[in-house]
Coordinates of C-alpha atoms in Angstrom, one line a residue:
M421 CA 26.4 48.8 -2.6
K422 CA 26.0 46.2 -5.3
I423 CA 27.3 43.5 -3.1
K424 CA 24.9 44.5 -0.2
F425 CA 22.0 44.7 -2.7
S426 CA 22.9 41.2 -4.0
L427 CA 23.0 39.8 -0.4
W428 CA 19.6 41.3 0.2
I429 CA 18.2 39.6 -2.9
L430 CA 19.8 36.3 -1.9
L431 CA 18.2 36.6 1.6
I432 CA 14.8 37.3 0.1
Q433 CA 15.1 34.3 -2.2
V434 CA 16.0 32.1 0.7
L435 CA 13.1 33.3 2.8
I436 CA 10.7 32.8 -0.2
G437 CA 12.0 29.3 -0.6
Y438 CA 11.6 28.6 3.1
S439 CA 8.0 29.9 3.0
Q440 CA 7.2 27.6 0.1
T441 CA 8.5 24.5 1.8
N442 CA 8.3 25.1 5.5
G443 CA 5.9 28.1 5.7
L444 CA 3.3 25.8 7.1
G445 CA 5.4 25.3 10.2
Q446 CA 6.5 21.8 9.3
P447 CA 10.0 20.3 9.6
S448 CA 11.7 19.4 6.3
D449 CA 10.5 15.8 6.9
L450 CA 7.0 15.8 8.3
F451 CA 7.3 12.4 10.1
G452 CA 11.0 12.4 10.8
Q453 CA 10.7 13.4 14.4
Y454 CA 8.4 10.5 15.1
L455 CA 10.6 7.8 13.5
T456 CA 12.2 6.9 16.9
M457 CA 11.8 3.1 16.9
E458 CA 10.3 3.6 20.3
P459 CA 6.8 2.1 21.0
P460 CA 4.0 4.6 21.8
E461 CA 3.0 5.1 25.4
I462 CA 0.1 2.9 26.5
I463 CA -2.2 5.3 28.4
K464 CA -4.9 2.7 29.0
D465 CA -4.8 -1.1 29.2
L466 CA -8.2 -2.5 28.4
G467 CA -7.3 -6.0 29.5
E468 CA -6.5 -9.4 28.0
E469 CA -8.6 -12.3 27.0
N470 CA -7.7 -15.9 26.1
E471 CA -9.8 -17.9 23.7
N472 CA -9.2 -20.8 21.3
G473 CA -5.5 -20.7 21.7
V474 CA -5.2 -17.0 21.1
K475 CA -4.4 -14.2 23.6
L476 CA -5.8 -10.8 22.8
R477 CA -4.8 -7.6 24.6
K478 CA -6.6 -4.3 23.9
V479 CA -4.9 -1.0 24.6
I480 CA -5.2 2.7 23.9
F481 CA -1.9 4.5 23.1
H482 CA -0.8 8.2 22.9
S483 CA -0.2 9.3 19.4
Y484 CA 0.6 13.0 19.5
F485 CA -0.5 16.3 21.1
Y486 CA -2.6 18.8 19.1
N487 CA -4.1 22.2 19.7
D488 CA -7.9 22.4 19.9
K489 CA -9.1 26.0 20.2
G490 CA -6.1 27.0 22.3
K491 CA -6.2 23.8 24.4
K492 CA -3.5 21.1 24.3
K493 CA -5.1 17.7 23.7
N494 CA -3.9 14.1 23.4
A495 CA -4.7 12.1 20.2
E496 CA -5.4 8.6 21.3
I497 CA -5.5 5.4 19.3
F498 CA -7.2 2.1 20.0
A499 CA -5.1 -1.0 19.1
A500 CA -5.2 -4.7 19.8
I501 CA -2.4 -7.3 20.0
A502 CA -3.2 -10.9 19.2
R503 CA -0.7 -13.7 19.8
P504 CA -0.6 -17.5 20.2
A505 CA -1.4 -18.5 23.7
K506 CA 1.5 -21.0 23.7
E507 CA 4.7 -19.2 24.8
G508 CA 7.5 -18.9 22.2
K509 CA 9.0 -16.6 19.6
Y510 CA 6.8 -15.7 16.6
P511 CA 7.0 -13.5 13.5
G512 CA 5.0 -10.3 13.6
L513 CA 2.4 -8.8 11.4
L514 CA 0.8 -5.3 11.2
A515 CA -2.6 -5.5 9.5
L516 CA -4.1 -2.2 8.3
H517 CA -7.8 -1.9 7.5
G518 CA -9.3 -0.2 4.5
G519 CA -11.4 2.9 4.0
A520 CA -14.4 3.3 6.4
G521 CA -13.1 0.4 8.5
Y522 CA -11.6 0.0 12.0
A523 CA -9.2 -2.3 13.9
E524 CA -9.9 -5.8 12.6
I525 CA -9.7 -7.9 15.6
S526 CA -11.2 -11.0 14.0
R527 CA -8.5 -10.9 11.3
A528 CA -5.8 -10.5 14.0
K529 CA -7.1 -13.6 15.8
K530 CA -7.0 -15.7 12.6
W531 CA -3.4 -14.7 11.9
A532 CA -2.5 -15.4 15.6
A533 CA -4.0 -18.9 15.4
L534 CA -1.5 -19.6 12.6
G535 CA 1.5 -18.6 14.6
Y536 CA 1.8 -14.8 14.2
I537 CA 1.8 -11.9 16.6
V538 CA -0.4 -9.3 15.1
V539 CA -1.2 -5.7 15.8
V540 CA -4.4 -4.1 14.4
L541 CA -5.5 -0.5 15.1
D542 CA -7.9 2.3 14.2
E543 CA -6.4 4.4 11.4
P544 CA -7.9 7.9 11.8
G545 CA -8.4 9.6 8.5
V546 CA -8.9 6.2 6.9
A547 CA -11.4 4.9 9.5
D548 CA -15.0 5.9 9.7
P549 CA -15.0 8.3 12.8
D550 CA -18.4 6.8 13.9
K551 CA -16.9 3.3 14.1
I552 CA -13.8 4.2 16.3
P553 CA -15.3 5.5 19.5
L554 CA -12.2 4.6 21.5
S555 CA -9.8 6.6 19.3
R556 CA -9.9 10.4 20.0
G557 CA -8.4 13.2 18.1
P558 CA -9.0 16.1 15.7
W559 CA -10.5 13.7 13.0
E560 CA -13.6 13.6 15.2
N561 CA -14.5 17.0 13.8
Y562 CA -15.0 15.6 10.2
K563 CA -17.2 13.2 8.4
Y564 CA -15.7 10.1 6.8
G565 CA -13.5 11.1 3.9
E566 CA -13.3 14.8 4.8
N567 CA -10.1 16.8 5.3
R568 CA -7.7 14.4 3.7
F569 CA -6.5 16.6 0.8
V570 CA -5.6 19.7 2.8
V571 CA -2.3 21.2 3.8
R572 CA -3.5 24.4 5.6
P573 CA -3.2 25.8 8.1
D574 CA -0.5 23.1 8.3
L575 CA 0.2 19.6 6.9
K576 CA -1.0 18.0 10.2
S577 CA -4.4 19.4 9.3
S578 CA -4.9 16.5 6.9
T579 CA -6.5 13.5 8.7
L580 CA -4.0 11.3 6.7
F581 CA -1.2 12.6 8.9
S582 CA -2.9 11.0 11.9
A583 CA -3.4 7.7 9.9
V584 CA 0.2 7.5 8.8
L585 CA 1.6 8.4 12.3
A586 CA -0.7 5.9 14.1
S587 CA 0.3 3.2 11.7
V588 CA 4.0 3.8 12.3
Q589 CA 3.4 3.7 16.0
G590 CA 1.5 0.5 15.5
L591 CA 4.6 -1.0 13.8
Y592 CA 6.8 0.2 16.7
L593 CA 4.3 -1.3 19.2
L594 CA 4.5 -4.6 17.3
N595 CA 8.3 -4.5 17.2
S596 CA 8.5 -3.9 21.0
Q597 CA 6.8 -7.1 21.9
S598 CA 9.3 -9.4 23.6
D599 CA 8.1 -12.5 21.8
V600 CA 8.3 -11.1 18.3
I601 CA 11.2 -12.2 16.1
K602 CA 12.6 -8.8 15.3
N603 CA 13.9 -9.6 11.8
K604 CA 10.6 -11.3 10.8
I605 CA 8.0 -8.5 10.7
G606 CA 5.5 -8.0 7.9
I607 CA 2.9 -5.5 7.0
T608 CA -0.3 -5.9 5.0
G609 CA -3.2 -3.6 4.2
V610 CA -6.2 -3.2 1.9
S611 CA -7.2 -0.2 -0.2
W612 CA -6.4 2.9 2.0
G613 CA -4.7 0.3 4.2
G614 CA -2.6 -0.5 1.1
Y615 CA -1.7 3.1 0.8
L616 CA -0.6 3.0 4.4
T617 CA 1.3 -0.3 3.9
T618 CA 3.3 1.5 1.1
F619 CA 3.8 4.6 3.2
I620 CA 5.0 2.8 6.4
S621 CA 7.2 0.4 4.4
G622 CA 9.0 3.5 3.0
L623 CA 9.2 5.4 6.3
A624 CA 10.3 2.5 8.5
N625 CA 11.8 0.0 6.0
S626 CA 14.5 -1.2 8.4
T627 CA 11.9 -2.6 10.7
I628 CA 10.0 -4.5 7.9
T629 CA 10.9 -7.9 6.3
A630 CA 8.1 -8.1 3.7
S631 CA 5.0 -6.1 2.7
F632 CA 1.8 -7.1 0.9
S633 CA -0.6 -4.4 -0.4
V634 CA -4.0 -5.2 -1.7
F635 CA -5.1 -2.5 -4.2
G636 CA -3.3 0.4 -2.5
S637 CA -0.3 2.2 -3.8
G638 CA 1.4 5.6 -4.0
F639 CA 1.8 8.1 -6.9
Y640 CA -1.8 9.3 -6.9
D641 CA -0.9 11.9 -9.5
E642 CA 0.0 9.1 -11.9
G643 CA -3.5 7.8 -12.1
S644 CA -6.2 7.4 -9.4
T645 CA -9.7 8.5 -8.5
F646 CA -8.0 11.0 -6.2
L647 CA -6.8 13.1 -9.1
K648 CA -10.0 15.1 -8.8
N649 CA -9.1 15.9 -5.2
L650 CA -5.5 16.9 -6.2
D651 CA -6.8 19.0 -9.1
S652 CA -9.1 21.0 -6.8
M653 CA -6.1 22.2 -4.8
S654 CA -3.9 25.2 -5.7
S655 CA -0.6 24.2 -7.4
E656 CA 1.4 25.0 -4.3
D657 CA -0.9 23.0 -2.0
R658 CA -1.0 20.1 -4.4
S659 CA 2.8 20.0 -4.5
L660 CA 3.0 20.1 -0.7
W661 CA 0.5 17.3 -0.4
L662 CA 2.3 15.1 -2.9
Q663 CA 5.7 15.8 -1.3
Y664 CA 4.6 14.9 2.2
L665 CA 1.5 12.8 2.1
D666 CA 1.7 10.8 -1.1
A667 CA 3.1 7.3 -0.3
G668 CA 5.0 7.2 -3.6
R669 CA 7.4 9.9 -2.4
V670 CA 9.0 7.4 0.1
T671 CA 9.0 4.2 -1.9
K672 CA 12.6 4.8 -3.0
N673 CA 13.5 3.7 0.6
I674 CA 11.9 0.3 0.2
K675 CA 14.5 -2.4 -0.2
T676 CA 12.6 -5.3 1.1
P677 CA 10.2 -7.7 -0.7
F678 CA 6.9 -5.9 -1.7
F679 CA 3.8 -7.3 -3.4
I680 CA 0.9 -5.4 -4.8
A681 CA -2.3 -7.2 -5.7
A682 CA -4.1 -4.8 -8.1
A683 CA -7.4 -4.8 -10.0
A684 CA -6.8 -3.7 -13.6
N685 CA -10.1 -1.9 -13.6
D686 CA -9.9 -0.6 -10.0
N687 CA -12.0 2.5 -9.5
W688 CA -9.6 4.0 -7.0
F689 CA -6.0 2.9 -7.8
Y690 CA -5.2 2.8 -11.5
P691 CA -2.5 0.6 -13.0
P692 CA -0.1 3.5 -13.9
A693 CA 0.0 4.5 -10.2
V694 CA 0.6 0.9 -9.2
S695 CA 3.3 0.4 -11.8
Q696 CA 5.1 3.6 -10.8
T697 CA 5.0 2.5 -7.2
L698 CA 6.7 -0.8 -8.0
T699 CA 9.2 0.7 -10.4
S700 CA 10.4 3.2 -7.8
M701 CA 11.3 0.5 -5.2
K702 CA 14.8 -0.9 -4.9
G703 CA 13.8 -4.3 -3.4
N704 CA 12.3 -7.5 -4.8
T705 CA 8.9 -6.6 -6.1
N706 CA 6.1 -8.7 -7.5
H707 CA 2.5 -8.1 -8.4
L708 CA -0.7 -9.2 -10.1
F709 CA -3.3 -7.4 -12.2
A710 CA -6.9 -8.8 -12.1
P711 CA -8.5 -8.1 -15.5
N712 CA -12.1 -6.7 -15.5
N713 CA -12.0 -6.4 -11.7
S714 CA -12.5 -3.4 -9.5
H715 CA -11.5 -3.7 -5.8
K716 CA -11.6 -7.5 -6.0
I717 CA -9.3 -10.2 -7.3
E718 CA -11.2 -13.0 -9.0
L719 CA -8.1 -15.0 -9.7
P720 CA -6.6 -18.1 -8.1
G721 CA -5.1 -17.0 -4.8
G722 CA -7.3 -13.9 -4.7
T723 CA -10.9 -13.6 -3.6
Q724 CA -11.8 -16.4 -6.0
G725 CA -12.6 -19.5 -3.9
K726 CA -11.1 -17.9 -0.8
K727 CA -12.0 -20.0 2.3
S728 CA -13.6 -18.2 5.3
G729 CA -10.8 -19.3 7.6
E730 CA -8.1 -17.6 5.6
P731 CA -6.7 -14.6 7.6
G732 CA -5.8 -12.3 4.7
W733 CA -7.9 -10.3 2.4
L734 CA -6.6 -12.6 -0.3
S735 CA -5.8 -16.3 0.2
M736 CA -2.3 -16.0 -1.2
E737 CA -1.2 -13.6 1.6
R738 CA -0.7 -16.6 3.8
V739 CA 1.5 -18.2 1.3
Y740 CA 3.5 -15.0 0.9
F741 CA 4.1 -14.4 4.6
D742 CA 4.7 -18.0 5.5
Y743 CA 7.6 -17.9 3.0
Y744 CA 9.1 -14.6 4.0
L745 CA 8.4 -14.6 7.8
K746 CA 8.5 -18.3 8.6
G747 CA 10.7 -19.8 5.8
I748 CA 7.9 -22.2 4.9
G749 CA 7.1 -23.2 1.3
K750 CA 8.5 -21.9 -2.0
P751 CA 8.9 -18.4 -3.3
L752 CA 6.2 -16.9 -5.5
P753 CA 6.7 -17.3 -9.3
K754 CA 7.6 -14.2 -11.2
I755 CA 7.2 -13.1 -14.8
T756 CA 10.6 -11.6 -15.5
K757 CA 10.3 -10.6 -19.1
I758 CA 7.5 -9.7 -21.6
K759 CA 8.1 -8.6 -25.2
T760 CA 6.1 -8.2 -28.4
T761 CA 6.8 -8.6 -32.1
K762 CA 4.6 -7.4 -35.0
L763 CA 4.2 -10.2 -37.6
K764 CA 3.9 -9.6 -41.3
N765 CA 0.3 -10.7 -41.3
G766 CA -0.6 -7.9 -38.9
K767 CA -0.8 -10.1 -35.9
I768 CA 1.2 -9.5 -32.7
K769 CA 3.3 -12.1 -31.0
V770 CA 3.6 -11.8 -27.2
R771 CA 6.2 -13.8 -25.4
F772 CA 6.9 -13.8 -21.7
K773 CA 9.4 -15.5 -19.4
V774 CA 8.4 -17.1 -16.1
N775 CA 10.6 -18.1 -13.2
S776 CA 8.7 -20.7 -11.1
I777 CA 9.7 -23.6 -8.9
L778 CA 6.2 -25.1 -9.2
P779 CA 4.4 -26.0 -12.4
V780 CA 2.8 -23.0 -14.1
E781 CA -1.0 -23.0 -14.5
K782 CA -3.4 -20.8 -16.4
P783 CA -0.8 -18.8 -18.5
T784 CA -2.7 -16.0 -20.3
V785 CA -2.2 -12.6 -22.0
S786 CA -4.9 -10.0 -21.3
V787 CA -5.4 -7.4 -24.1
S788 CA -7.4 -4.1 -24.0
Q789 CA -7.8 -1.3 -26.6
D790 CA -6.4 2.1 -25.7
S791 CA -9.7 3.8 -25.9
N792 CA -11.3 3.8 -22.4
V793 CA -10.2 5.2 -19.1
W794 CA -8.6 2.6 -16.9
P795 CA -11.7 1.6 -14.8
K796 CA -13.7 1.1 -18.0
K797 CA -11.3 -0.9 -20.1
V798 CA -12.5 -4.3 -21.4
W799 CA -9.8 -7.0 -21.2
D800 CA -9.8 -10.1 -23.4
S801 CA -7.7 -12.9 -22.1
V802 CA -6.0 -15.3 -24.5
D803 CA -4.5 -18.6 -23.4
A804 CA -0.7 -18.9 -23.9
D805 CA 1.3 -21.8 -25.3
N806 CA 4.0 -23.3 -23.2
L807 CA 7.3 -23.3 -25.2
N808 CA 8.8 -25.6 -22.5
N809 CA 11.9 -23.4 -21.7
G810 CA 10.3 -21.0 -19.3
W811 CA 8.9 -19.0 -22.1
F812 CA 5.2 -18.7 -23.1
E813 CA 3.7 -17.3 -26.3
V814 CA 0.4 -15.8 -27.5
I815 CA -0.5 -14.7 -31.0
I816 CA -2.8 -11.7 -30.8
P817 CA -5.3 -11.8 -33.7
R818 CA -5.2 -8.9 -36.2
E819 CA -8.6 -7.6 -35.0
E820 CA -7.4 -7.5 -31.4
A821 CA -4.2 -5.8 -32.4
R822 CA -5.8 -3.0 -34.4
G823 CA -4.5 0.4 -33.3
A824 CA -2.8 1.0 -29.9
F825 CA -3.6 -1.5 -27.2
F826 CA -2.4 -2.6 -23.7
C827 CA -1.4 -6.1 -22.7
F828 CA 0.0 -8.0 -19.8
A829 CA 0.6 -11.7 -18.9
S830 CA -0.5 -13.6 -15.9
I831 CA 0.2 -17.1 -14.5
S832 CA -0.9 -19.1 -11.5
D833 CA 0.4 -22.2 -9.7
S834 CA -1.3 -24.9 -7.6
R835 CA -1.1 -23.3 -4.1
P836 CA -2.8 -21.2 -5.6
V837 CA -1.1 -17.9 -6.3
T838 CA -1.2 -15.6 -9.3
V839 CA 1.3 -13.1 -10.6
S840 CA 1.4 -10.8 -13.6
S841 CA 3.9 -9.1 -15.8
K842 CA 4.2 -5.3 -16.3
I843 CA 1.6 -3.7 -18.6
L844 CA 2.9 -2.9 -22.1
R845 CA 1.4 -0.3 -24.4
I846 CA 1.7 -1.3 -28.1
N847 CA 1.2 1.3 -30.8

């Protein structure tokens, strides 16, 4: 009897565990069944145009079937493929728009004119529903920003499910183009598109050569404006959302080069979330933090002095992808070490090591007291001295070093590009 009773207890525990993880009717991996490497079915071809040396083809593809009041319906996604008009083999690029946006055809054309084959698409759940009339699906029932942080009645109820799936399918559409160099495919995105860049790079890393995220990251629970959305959920729902819909939960799969351009005072993605995203990856990572900036990068290679003809959200995106996808130019510099020493006079010495093929410009250390929340921190930047052996040094004045503070180093080069060190907290 005791054995039978124990078996019943075990069965009940298994069923409870099942209900907590899969009780919403989801597979153990929400997107696993869609990671087929197969391109989505084109259900409507909207034609091709040829202008200024660029071919542009517009299509609508099938994303998935969903139930709407007992009726089976087809979620449809608008996408565009831009390529050089001259025949040949070219690297590919998936470019993902930010919040309230839509497929950025003008950006795709700029990249194509520079020798890339580019896919852009509407990302439902990230896009403004009123701006994507050619994309149809369950997201049409919600205003912009609604129904992202939900997991009921199932995880597919979140409009972000549609955004992630459409982006994966956009990547497969790009990979299926006969003139794309299969081992030279990149992905870039801004803000919510940066979240998707992170997510897709983790879900389908074998298809991607290099990624560049502007602002966006994973690990929303580590520090982001979205904490208020997560905190409004029940503990069970929050856990499910983080497990299946937070991009940080797949970053351990990323083994290819990844760059995050972050604003140190960003109102949406805070440095702890960005840092955790980078730390969790297994590939070659690099990044920058723009002090006293929110959703802009007023640094060399960023939005500062960016020319209108540049195809990226930041000017250094072109340098990055030309190197990784075309083999043109030099690798980006990298700050490999940063350390601090407290001096007897109460000042703090900060040293950092730079690996750079090109001469280093604008070496600085940015310092902020540990008193304000991330978006409201005030960063003071101090010029660093070149020790001529790859090391740079700054002495933080006693008044700046009073109490706990944060600091990070940054450098630029002549192309221009900018990179930063990790952020240190000094007690």
